[in-house]
CSV table of C-alpha atoms in Angstrom, one decimal:
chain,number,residue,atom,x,y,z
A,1,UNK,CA,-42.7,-111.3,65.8
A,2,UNK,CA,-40.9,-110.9,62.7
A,3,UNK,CA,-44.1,-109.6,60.5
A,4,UNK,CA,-42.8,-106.7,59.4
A,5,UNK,CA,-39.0,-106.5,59.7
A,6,UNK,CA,-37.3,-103.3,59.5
A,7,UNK,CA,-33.4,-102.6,58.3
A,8,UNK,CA,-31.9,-102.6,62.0
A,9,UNK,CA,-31.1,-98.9,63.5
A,10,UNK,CA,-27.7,-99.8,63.6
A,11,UNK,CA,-27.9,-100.0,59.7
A,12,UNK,CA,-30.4,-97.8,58.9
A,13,UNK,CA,-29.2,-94.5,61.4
A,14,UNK,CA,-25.8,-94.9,59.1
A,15,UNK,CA,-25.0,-92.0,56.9
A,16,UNK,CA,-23.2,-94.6,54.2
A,17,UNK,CA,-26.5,-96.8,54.3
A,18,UNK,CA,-28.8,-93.2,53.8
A,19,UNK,CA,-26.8,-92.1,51.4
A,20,UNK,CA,-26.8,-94.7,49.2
A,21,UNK,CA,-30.6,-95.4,49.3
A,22,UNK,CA,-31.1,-92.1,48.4
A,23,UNK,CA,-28.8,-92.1,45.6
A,24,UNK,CA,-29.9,-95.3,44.1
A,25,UNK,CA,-33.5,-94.1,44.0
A,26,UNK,CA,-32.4,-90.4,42.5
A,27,UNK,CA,-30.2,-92.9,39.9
A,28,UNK,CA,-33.2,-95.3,39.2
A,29,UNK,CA,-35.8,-92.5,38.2
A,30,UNK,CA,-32.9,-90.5,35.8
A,31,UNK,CA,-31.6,-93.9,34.8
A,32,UNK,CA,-35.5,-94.7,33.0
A,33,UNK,CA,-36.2,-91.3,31.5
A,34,UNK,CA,-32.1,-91.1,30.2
A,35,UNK,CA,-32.5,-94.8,29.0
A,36,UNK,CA,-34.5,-93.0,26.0
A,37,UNK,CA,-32.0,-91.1,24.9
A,38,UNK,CA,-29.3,-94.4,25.2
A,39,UNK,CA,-27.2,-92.1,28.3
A,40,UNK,CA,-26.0,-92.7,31.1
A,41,UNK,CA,-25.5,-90.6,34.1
A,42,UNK,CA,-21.3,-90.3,33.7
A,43,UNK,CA,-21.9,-89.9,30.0
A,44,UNK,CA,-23.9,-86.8,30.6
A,45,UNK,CA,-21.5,-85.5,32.9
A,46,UNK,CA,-18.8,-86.3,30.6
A,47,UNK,CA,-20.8,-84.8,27.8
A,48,UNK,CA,-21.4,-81.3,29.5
A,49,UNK,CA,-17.5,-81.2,30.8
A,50,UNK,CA,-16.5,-81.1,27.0
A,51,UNK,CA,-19.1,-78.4,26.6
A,52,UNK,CA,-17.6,-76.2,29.4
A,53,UNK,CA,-13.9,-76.9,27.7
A,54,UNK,CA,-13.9,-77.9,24.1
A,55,UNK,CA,-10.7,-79.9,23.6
A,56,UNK,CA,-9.9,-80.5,27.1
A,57,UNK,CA,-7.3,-83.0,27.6
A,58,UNK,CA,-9.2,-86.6,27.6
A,59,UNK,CA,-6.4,-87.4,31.3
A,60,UNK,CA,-7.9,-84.2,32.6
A,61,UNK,CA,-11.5,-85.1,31.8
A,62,UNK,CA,-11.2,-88.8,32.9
A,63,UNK,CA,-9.5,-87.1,36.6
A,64,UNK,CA,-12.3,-84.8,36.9
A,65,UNK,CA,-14.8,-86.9,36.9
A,66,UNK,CA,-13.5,-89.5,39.0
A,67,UNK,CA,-12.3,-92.1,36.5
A,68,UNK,CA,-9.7,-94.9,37.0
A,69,UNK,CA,-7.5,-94.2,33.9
A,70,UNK,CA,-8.5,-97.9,32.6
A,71,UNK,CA,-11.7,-96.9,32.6
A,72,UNK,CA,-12.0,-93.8,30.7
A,73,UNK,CA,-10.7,-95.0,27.7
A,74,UNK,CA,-13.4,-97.9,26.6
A,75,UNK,CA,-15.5,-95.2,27.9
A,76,UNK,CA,-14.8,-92.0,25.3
A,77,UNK,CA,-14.3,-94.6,23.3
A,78,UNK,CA,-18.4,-96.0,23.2
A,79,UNK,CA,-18.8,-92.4,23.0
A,80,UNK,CA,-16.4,-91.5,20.1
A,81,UNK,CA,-18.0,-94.9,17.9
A,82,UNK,CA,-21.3,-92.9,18.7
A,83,UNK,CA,-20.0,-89.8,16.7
A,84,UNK,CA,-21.0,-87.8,19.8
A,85,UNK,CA,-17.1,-87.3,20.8
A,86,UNK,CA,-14.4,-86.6,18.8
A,87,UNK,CA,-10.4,-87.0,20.0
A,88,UNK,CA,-8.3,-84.6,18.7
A,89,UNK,CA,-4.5,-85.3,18.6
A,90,UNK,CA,-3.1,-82.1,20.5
A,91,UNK,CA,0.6,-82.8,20.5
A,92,UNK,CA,2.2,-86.3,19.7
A,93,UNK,CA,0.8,-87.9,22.5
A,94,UNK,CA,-2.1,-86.1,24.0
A,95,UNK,CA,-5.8,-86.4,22.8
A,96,UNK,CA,-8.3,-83.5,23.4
A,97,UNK,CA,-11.5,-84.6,23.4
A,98,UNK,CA,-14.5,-82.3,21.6
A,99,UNK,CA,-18.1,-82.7,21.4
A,100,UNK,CA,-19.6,-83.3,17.7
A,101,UNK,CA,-22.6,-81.7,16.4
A,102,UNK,CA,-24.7,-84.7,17.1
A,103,UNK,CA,-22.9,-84.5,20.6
A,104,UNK,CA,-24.4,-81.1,21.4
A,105,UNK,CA,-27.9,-81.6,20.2
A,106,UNK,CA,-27.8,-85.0,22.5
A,107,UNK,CA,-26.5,-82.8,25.5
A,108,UNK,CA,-29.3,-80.4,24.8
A,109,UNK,CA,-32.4,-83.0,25.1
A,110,UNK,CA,-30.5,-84.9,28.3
A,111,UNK,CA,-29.6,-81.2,29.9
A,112,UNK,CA,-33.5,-80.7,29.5
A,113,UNK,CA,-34.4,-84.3,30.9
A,114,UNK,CA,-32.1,-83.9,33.8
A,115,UNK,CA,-33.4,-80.3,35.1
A,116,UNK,CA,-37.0,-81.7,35.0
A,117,UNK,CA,-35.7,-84.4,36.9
A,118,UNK,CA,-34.1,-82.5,39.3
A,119,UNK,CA,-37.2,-80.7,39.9
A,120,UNK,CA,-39.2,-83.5,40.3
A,121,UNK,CA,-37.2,-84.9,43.2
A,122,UNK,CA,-36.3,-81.7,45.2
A,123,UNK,CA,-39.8,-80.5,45.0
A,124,UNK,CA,-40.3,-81.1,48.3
A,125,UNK,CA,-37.8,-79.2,49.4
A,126,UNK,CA,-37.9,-75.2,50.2
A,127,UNK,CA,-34.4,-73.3,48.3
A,128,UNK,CA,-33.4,-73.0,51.6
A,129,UNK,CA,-33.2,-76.9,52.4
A,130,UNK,CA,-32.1,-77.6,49.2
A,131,UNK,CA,-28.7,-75.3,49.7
A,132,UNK,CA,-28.3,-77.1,53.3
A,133,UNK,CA,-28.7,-80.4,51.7
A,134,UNK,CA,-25.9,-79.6,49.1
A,135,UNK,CA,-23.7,-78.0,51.9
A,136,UNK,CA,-24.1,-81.0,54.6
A,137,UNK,CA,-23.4,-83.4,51.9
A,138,UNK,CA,-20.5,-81.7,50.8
A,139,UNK,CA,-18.9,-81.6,54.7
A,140,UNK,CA,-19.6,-85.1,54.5
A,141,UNK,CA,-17.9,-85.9,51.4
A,142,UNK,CA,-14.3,-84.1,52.3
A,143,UNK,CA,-14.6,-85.6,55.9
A,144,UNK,CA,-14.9,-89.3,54.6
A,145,UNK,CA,-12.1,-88.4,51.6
A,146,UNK,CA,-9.7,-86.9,54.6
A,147,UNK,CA,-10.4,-90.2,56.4
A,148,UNK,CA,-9.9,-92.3,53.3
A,149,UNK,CA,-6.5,-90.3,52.8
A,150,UNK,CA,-5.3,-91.1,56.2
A,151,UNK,CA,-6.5,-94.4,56.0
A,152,UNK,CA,-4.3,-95.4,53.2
A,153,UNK,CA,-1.3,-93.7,54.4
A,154,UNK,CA,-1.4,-95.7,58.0
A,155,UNK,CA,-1.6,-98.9,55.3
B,1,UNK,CA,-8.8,-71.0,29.8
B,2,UNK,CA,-8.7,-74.5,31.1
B,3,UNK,CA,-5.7,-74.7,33.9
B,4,UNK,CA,-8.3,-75.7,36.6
B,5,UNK,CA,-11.4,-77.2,35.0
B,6,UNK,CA,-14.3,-77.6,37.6
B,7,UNK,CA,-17.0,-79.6,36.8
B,8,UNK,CA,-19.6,-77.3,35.6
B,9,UNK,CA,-22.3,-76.3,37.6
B,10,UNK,CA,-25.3,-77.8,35.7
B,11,UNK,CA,-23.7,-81.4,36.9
B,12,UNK,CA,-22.2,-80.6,40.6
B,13,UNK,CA,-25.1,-78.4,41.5
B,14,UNK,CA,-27.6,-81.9,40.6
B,15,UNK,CA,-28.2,-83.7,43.9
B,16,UNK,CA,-27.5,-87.0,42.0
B,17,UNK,CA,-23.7,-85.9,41.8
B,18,UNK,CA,-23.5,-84.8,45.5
B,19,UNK,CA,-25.2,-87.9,46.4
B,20,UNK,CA,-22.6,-90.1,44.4
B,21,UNK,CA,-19.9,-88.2,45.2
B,22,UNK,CA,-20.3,-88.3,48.9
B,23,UNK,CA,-21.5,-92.1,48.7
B,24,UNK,CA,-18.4,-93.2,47.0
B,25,UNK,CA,-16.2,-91.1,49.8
B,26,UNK,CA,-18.0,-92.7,52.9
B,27,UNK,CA,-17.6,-96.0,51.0
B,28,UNK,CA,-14.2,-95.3,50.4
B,29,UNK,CA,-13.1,-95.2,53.8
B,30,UNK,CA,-15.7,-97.4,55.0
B,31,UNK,CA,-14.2,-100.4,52.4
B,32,UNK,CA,-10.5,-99.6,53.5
B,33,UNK,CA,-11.8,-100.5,57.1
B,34,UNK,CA,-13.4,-103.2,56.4
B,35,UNK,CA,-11.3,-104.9,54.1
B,36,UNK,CA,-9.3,-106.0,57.7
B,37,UNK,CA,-12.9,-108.4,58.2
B,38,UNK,CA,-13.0,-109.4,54.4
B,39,UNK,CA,-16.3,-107.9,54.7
B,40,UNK,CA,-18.1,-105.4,52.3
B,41,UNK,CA,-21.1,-103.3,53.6
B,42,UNK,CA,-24.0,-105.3,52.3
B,43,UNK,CA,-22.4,-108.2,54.1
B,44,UNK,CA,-22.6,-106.0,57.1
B,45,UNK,CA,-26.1,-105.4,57.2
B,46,UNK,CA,-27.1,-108.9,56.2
B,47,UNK,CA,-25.6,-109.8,59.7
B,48,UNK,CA,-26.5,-107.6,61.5
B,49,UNK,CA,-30.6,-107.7,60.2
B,50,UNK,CA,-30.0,-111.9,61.0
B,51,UNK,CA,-29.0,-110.8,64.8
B,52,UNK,CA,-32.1,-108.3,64.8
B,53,UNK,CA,-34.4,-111.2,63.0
B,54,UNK,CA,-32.5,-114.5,63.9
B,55,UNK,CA,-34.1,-117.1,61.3
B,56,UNK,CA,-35.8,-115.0,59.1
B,57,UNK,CA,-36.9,-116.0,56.0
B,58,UNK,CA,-34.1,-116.0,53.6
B,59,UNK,CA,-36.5,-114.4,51.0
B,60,UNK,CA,-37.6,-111.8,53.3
B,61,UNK,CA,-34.2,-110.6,54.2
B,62,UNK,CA,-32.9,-109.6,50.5
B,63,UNK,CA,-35.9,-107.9,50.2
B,64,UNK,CA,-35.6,-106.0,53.0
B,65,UNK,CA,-31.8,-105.2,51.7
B,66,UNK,CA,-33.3,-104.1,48.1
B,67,UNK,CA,-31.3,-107.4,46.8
B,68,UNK,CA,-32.7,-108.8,43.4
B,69,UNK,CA,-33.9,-112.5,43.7
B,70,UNK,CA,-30.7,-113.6,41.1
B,71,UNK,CA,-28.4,-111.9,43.2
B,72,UNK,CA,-29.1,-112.7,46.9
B,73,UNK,CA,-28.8,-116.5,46.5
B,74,UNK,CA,-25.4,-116.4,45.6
B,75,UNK,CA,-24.6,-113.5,48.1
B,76,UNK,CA,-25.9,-116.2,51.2
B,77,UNK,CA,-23.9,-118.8,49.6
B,78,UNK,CA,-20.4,-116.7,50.5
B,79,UNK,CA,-21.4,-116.2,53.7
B,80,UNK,CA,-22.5,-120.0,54.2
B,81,UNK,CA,-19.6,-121.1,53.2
B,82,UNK,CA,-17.2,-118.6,55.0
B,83,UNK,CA,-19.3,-120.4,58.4
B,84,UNK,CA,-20.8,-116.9,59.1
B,85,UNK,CA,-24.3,-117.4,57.9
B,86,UNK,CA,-26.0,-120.9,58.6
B,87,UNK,CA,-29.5,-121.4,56.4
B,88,UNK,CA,-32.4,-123.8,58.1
B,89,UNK,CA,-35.4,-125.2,56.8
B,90,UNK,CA,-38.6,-123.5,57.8
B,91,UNK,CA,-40.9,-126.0,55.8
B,92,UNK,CA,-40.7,-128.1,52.9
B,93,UNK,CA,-39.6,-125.1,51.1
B,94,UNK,CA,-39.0,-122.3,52.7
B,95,UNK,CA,-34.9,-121.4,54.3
B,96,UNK,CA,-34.6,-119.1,57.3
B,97,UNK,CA,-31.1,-117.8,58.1
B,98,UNK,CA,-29.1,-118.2,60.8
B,99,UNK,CA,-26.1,-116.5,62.4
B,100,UNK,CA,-23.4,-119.4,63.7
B,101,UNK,CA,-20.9,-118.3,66.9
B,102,UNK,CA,-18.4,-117.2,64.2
B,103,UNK,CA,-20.7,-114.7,62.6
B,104,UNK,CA,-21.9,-113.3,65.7
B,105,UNK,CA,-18.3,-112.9,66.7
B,106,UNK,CA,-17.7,-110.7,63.4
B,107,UNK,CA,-20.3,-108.5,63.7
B,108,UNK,CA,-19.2,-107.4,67.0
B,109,UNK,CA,-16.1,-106.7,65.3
B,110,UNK,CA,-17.6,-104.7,62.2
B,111,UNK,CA,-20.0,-103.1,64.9
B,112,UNK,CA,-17.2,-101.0,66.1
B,113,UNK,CA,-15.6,-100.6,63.0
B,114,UNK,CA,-18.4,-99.2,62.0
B,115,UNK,CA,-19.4,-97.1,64.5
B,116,UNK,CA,-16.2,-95.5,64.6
B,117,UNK,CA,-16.1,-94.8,60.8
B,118,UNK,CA,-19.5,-93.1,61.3
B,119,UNK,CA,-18.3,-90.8,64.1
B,120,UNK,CA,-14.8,-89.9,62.0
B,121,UNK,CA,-17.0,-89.2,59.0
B,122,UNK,CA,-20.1,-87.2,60.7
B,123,UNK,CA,-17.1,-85.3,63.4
B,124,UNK,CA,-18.1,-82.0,61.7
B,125,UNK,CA,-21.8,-82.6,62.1
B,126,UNK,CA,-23.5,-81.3,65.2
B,127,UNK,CA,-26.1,-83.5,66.2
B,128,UNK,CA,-29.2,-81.3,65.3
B,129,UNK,CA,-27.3,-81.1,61.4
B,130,UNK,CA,-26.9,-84.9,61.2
B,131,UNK,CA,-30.5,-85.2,61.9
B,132,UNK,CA,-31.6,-82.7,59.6
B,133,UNK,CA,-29.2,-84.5,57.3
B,134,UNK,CA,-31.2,-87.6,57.6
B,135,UNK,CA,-34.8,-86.4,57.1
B,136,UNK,CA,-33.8,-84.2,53.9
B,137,UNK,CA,-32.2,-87.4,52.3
B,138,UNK,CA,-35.5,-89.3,53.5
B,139,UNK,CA,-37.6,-86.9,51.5
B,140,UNK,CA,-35.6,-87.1,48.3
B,141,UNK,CA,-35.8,-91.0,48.5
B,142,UNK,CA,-39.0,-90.8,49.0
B,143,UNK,CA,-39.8,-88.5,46.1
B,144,UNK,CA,-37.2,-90.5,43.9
B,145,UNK,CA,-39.1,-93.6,44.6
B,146,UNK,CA,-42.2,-91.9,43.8
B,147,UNK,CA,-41.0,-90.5,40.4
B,148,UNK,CA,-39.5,-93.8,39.3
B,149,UNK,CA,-42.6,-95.5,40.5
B,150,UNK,CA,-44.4,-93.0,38.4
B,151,UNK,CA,-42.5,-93.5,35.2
B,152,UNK,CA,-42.5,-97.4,35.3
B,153,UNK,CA,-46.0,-97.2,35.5
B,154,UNK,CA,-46.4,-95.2,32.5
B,155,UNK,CA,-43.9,-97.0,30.6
């Protein structure tokens, strides 16, 4: 009887396996209405950190939101060849990055895309679940980073 | 003002960013383990829904994993040649998949891993949250699946 095979409880029950079926289906829907305005999720982010601290330092920015130093540079960069970033030489060797006009009027439509987003997929939730949701995830998150930590100190 | 940026609210207050955040956490950790099996999570559940459903349809099973056609082929093909995974013909064209003795043997090994990852990383979790925890992520799939669903079809 294998007419209707199911993902195995052993699989499914897992909170890595949950979460990441929930996150690629919250990523697909924002990925198609963000595709519009040529953005993607970490360039939203990235866009609203600049917002919150014109001319932070681009290290800082890259650390905060969880980018491998190799990485963040191609990245700003796509953005900076967009005219939606500018680097700013702070001292002889540190950028700052800042947003650009055209960068703040971008951050403005996506900032409106993403709250209607948001809406649509926690509409079935009360305010109440939606707090608990945030809180459970976050216990989740610095258990499994503790974990990681200690993990990679026994290596 | 910017000693301690934060990421600002209007990102880590979106359940996209919790959801990636604690993803990549509980992958993290989950990774480190099983690096020791050269084994990466998808390869994990592709053995263990072949023990649940030995010789199911090869087609059937990437589905059932949310693999794209492309990609699933060659993703059988590393665990065919690593002896873990053993493909047999159905019909003239049609492959089911097998586990061999060797594979069976690893997923008894990434079994426990597992298992043991899931109870360091849900430890702060009583069992009436982690349940809770699973039907409020089941609801935003749900209503992410429905939303992109939605917006392909009126694409």
């Amino acid at each position: 009887m294998q007419d209707d095979p199911r993902v195995p409880a052993e699989i499914a029950d897992k909170i890595g396996y949950q979460l990441r079926n929930a996150q690629l289906a919250v990523f697909a829907g924002f990925n198609e209405q963000f595709a519009a305005l040529d953005l993607r999720p970490a360039q939203f982010s990235l866009l609203a950190v600049l917002d919150a601290y014109p001319g932070i330092v681009q290290a800082r920015a890259g650390e905060l939101l969880g980018f491998q130093k190799a990485n963040f540079t191609p990245f700003v960069d796509a953005l900076e060849r967009r005219k939606l970033v500018v680097r700013v030489r702070l001292d002889g060797r540190t950028n700052g990055l800042l947003l650009t006009p055209a960068g703040r009027a971008l951050l403005r439509r996506a900032r409106r895309l993403a709250d209607a987003h948001e809406r649509t997929v926690t509409a079935g939730l009360s305010p109440r679940d939606r707090r608990l949701l945030g809180e459970l995830l976050e216990r989740i998150t610095a258990a499994a980073r503790r974990d990681a930590a200690a993990a990679a100190r026994s290596a």
